[in-house]
Amino acid sequence: KTTNGGEDWSSQSFTNFTIQSVLFTSPDTGFSLCDSSLSKLILFKTTDGGNKWLGLPEINSTGFGRIFFTSS
């Protein structure tokens, strides 16, 4: 996580998850696609710049490795 435009970074972790992709659509709102220890993909969302992350419903599929948006 960065609070100064990427000059300095602090580490954050998702226990029992491997982060596959992270994308922010604004300074506060972001998404992280993670692979769980049970080989299920979980999409996390933050609305406070990455201080807290909420797990969204699991995606029962494999083969995804990143997320992106085609438009706002």
mmCIF file of C-alpha atoms in Angstrom:
data_model
loop_
_atom_site.group_PDB
_atom_site.id
_atom_site.type_symbol
_atom_site.label_atom_id
_atom_site.label_comp_id
_atom_site.label_asym_id
_atom_site.label_seq_id
_atom_site.Cartn_x
_atom_site.Cartn_y
_atom_site.Cartn_z
ATOM 1 C CA LYS A 1 0.000 0.000 0.000
ATOM 2 C CA THR A 2 1.184 3.500 -0.747
ATOM 3 C CA THR A 3 -0.037 6.808 0.608
ATOM 4 C CA ASN A 4 2.346 9.083 -1.300
ATOM 5 C CA GLY A 5 1.868 8.237 -4.960
ATOM 6 C CA GLY A 6 4.138 5.195 -4.971
ATOM 7 C CA GLU A 7 7.273 6.752 -3.485
ATOM 8 C CA ASP A 8 7.065 4.444 -0.446
ATOM 9 C CA TRP A 9 5.195 1.158 -0.041
ATOM 10 C CA SER A 10 4.047 -0.864 2.963
ATOM 11 C CA SER A 11 3.324 -4.571 2.764
ATOM 12 C CA GLN A 12 -0.167 -5.976 3.227
ATOM 13 C CA SER A 13 -1.125 -9.620 3.156
ATOM 14 C CA PHE A 14 -4.192 -11.730 2.608
ATOM 15 C CA THR A 15 -3.836 -14.737 4.925
ATOM 16 C CA ASN A 16 -4.234 -18.031 3.019
ATOM 17 C CA PHE A 17 -4.494 -16.236 -0.331
ATOM 18 C CA THR A 18 -2.120 -15.655 -3.217
ATOM 19 C CA ILE A 19 -2.631 -12.266 -4.831
ATOM 20 C CA GLN A 20 -2.998 -12.624 -8.601
ATOM 21 C CA SER A 21 -3.936 -9.090 -9.624
ATOM 22 C CA VAL A 22 -4.671 -5.684 -8.093
ATOM 23 C CA LEU A 23 -6.451 -2.799 -9.787
ATOM 24 C CA PHE A 24 -7.610 0.549 -8.418
ATOM 25 C CA THR A 25 -10.317 2.530 -10.205
ATOM 26 C CA SER A 26 -9.817 5.550 -7.932
ATOM 27 C CA PRO A 27 -7.552 6.456 -5.010
ATOM 28 C CA ASP A 28 -10.035 4.796 -2.631
ATOM 29 C CA THR A 29 -11.693 1.994 -4.616
ATOM 30 C CA GLY A 30 -9.728 -1.069 -5.630
ATOM 31 C CA PHE A 31 -10.039 -4.754 -6.366
ATOM 32 C CA SER A 32 -7.720 -7.693 -5.784
ATOM 33 C CA LEU A 33 -8.142 -11.114 -7.387
ATOM 34 C CA CYS A 34 -6.756 -13.809 -5.094
ATOM 35 C CA ASP A 35 -6.375 -17.576 -5.265
ATOM 36 C CA SER A 36 -7.455 -19.286 -2.048
ATOM 37 C CA SER A 37 -5.774 -22.300 -0.493
ATOM 38 C CA LEU A 38 -8.758 -24.299 -1.815
ATOM 39 C CA SER A 39 -7.974 -23.260 -5.427
ATOM 40 C CA LYS A 40 -10.975 -20.950 -5.639
ATOM 41 C CA LEU A 41 -10.677 -17.391 -6.851
ATOM 42 C CA ILE A 42 -11.925 -14.643 -4.576
ATOM 43 C CA LEU A 43 -12.338 -11.019 -5.554
ATOM 44 C CA PHE A 44 -11.665 -8.539 -2.753
ATOM 45 C CA LYS A 45 -12.814 -4.916 -2.801
ATOM 46 C CA THR A 46 -11.669 -1.884 -0.838
ATOM 47 C CA THR A 47 -13.359 1.503 -0.634
ATOM 48 C CA ASP A 48 -10.897 3.125 1.772
ATOM 49 C CA GLY A 49 -7.646 3.015 -0.171
ATOM 50 C CA GLY A 50 -6.711 -0.491 0.901
ATOM 51 C CA ASN A 51 -7.027 -0.219 4.665
ATOM 52 C CA LYS A 52 -9.823 -2.815 4.761
ATOM 53 C CA TRP A 53 -10.715 -5.412 2.117
ATOM 54 C CA LEU A 54 -14.083 -7.186 1.730
ATOM 55 C CA GLY A 55 -14.224 -10.596 0.069
ATOM 56 C CA LEU A 56 -16.876 -10.796 -2.645
ATOM 57 C CA PRO A 57 -18.553 -14.120 -3.622
ATOM 58 C CA GLU A 58 -16.150 -16.817 -4.797
ATOM 59 C CA ILE A 59 -15.607 -17.493 -8.470
ATOM 60 C CA ASN A 60 -15.796 -21.249 -8.948
ATOM 61 C CA SER A 61 -13.405 -21.351 -11.851
ATOM 62 C CA THR A 62 -9.719 -21.520 -12.558
ATOM 63 C CA GLY A 63 -7.665 -20.019 -15.319
ATOM 64 C CA PHE A 64 -8.036 -16.366 -14.373
ATOM 65 C CA GLY A 65 -4.848 -14.517 -13.533
ATOM 66 C CA ARG A 66 -5.718 -10.833 -13.631
ATOM 67 C CA ILE A 67 -8.564 -8.361 -13.640
ATOM 68 C CA PHE A 68 -9.123 -5.265 -15.703
ATOM 69 C CA PHE A 69 -11.927 -2.916 -16.659
ATOM 70 C CA THR A 70 -12.701 -1.910 -20.228
ATOM 71 C CA SER A 71 -14.410 1.347 -19.189
ATOM 72 C CA SER A 72 -15.489 3.275 -16.140
#
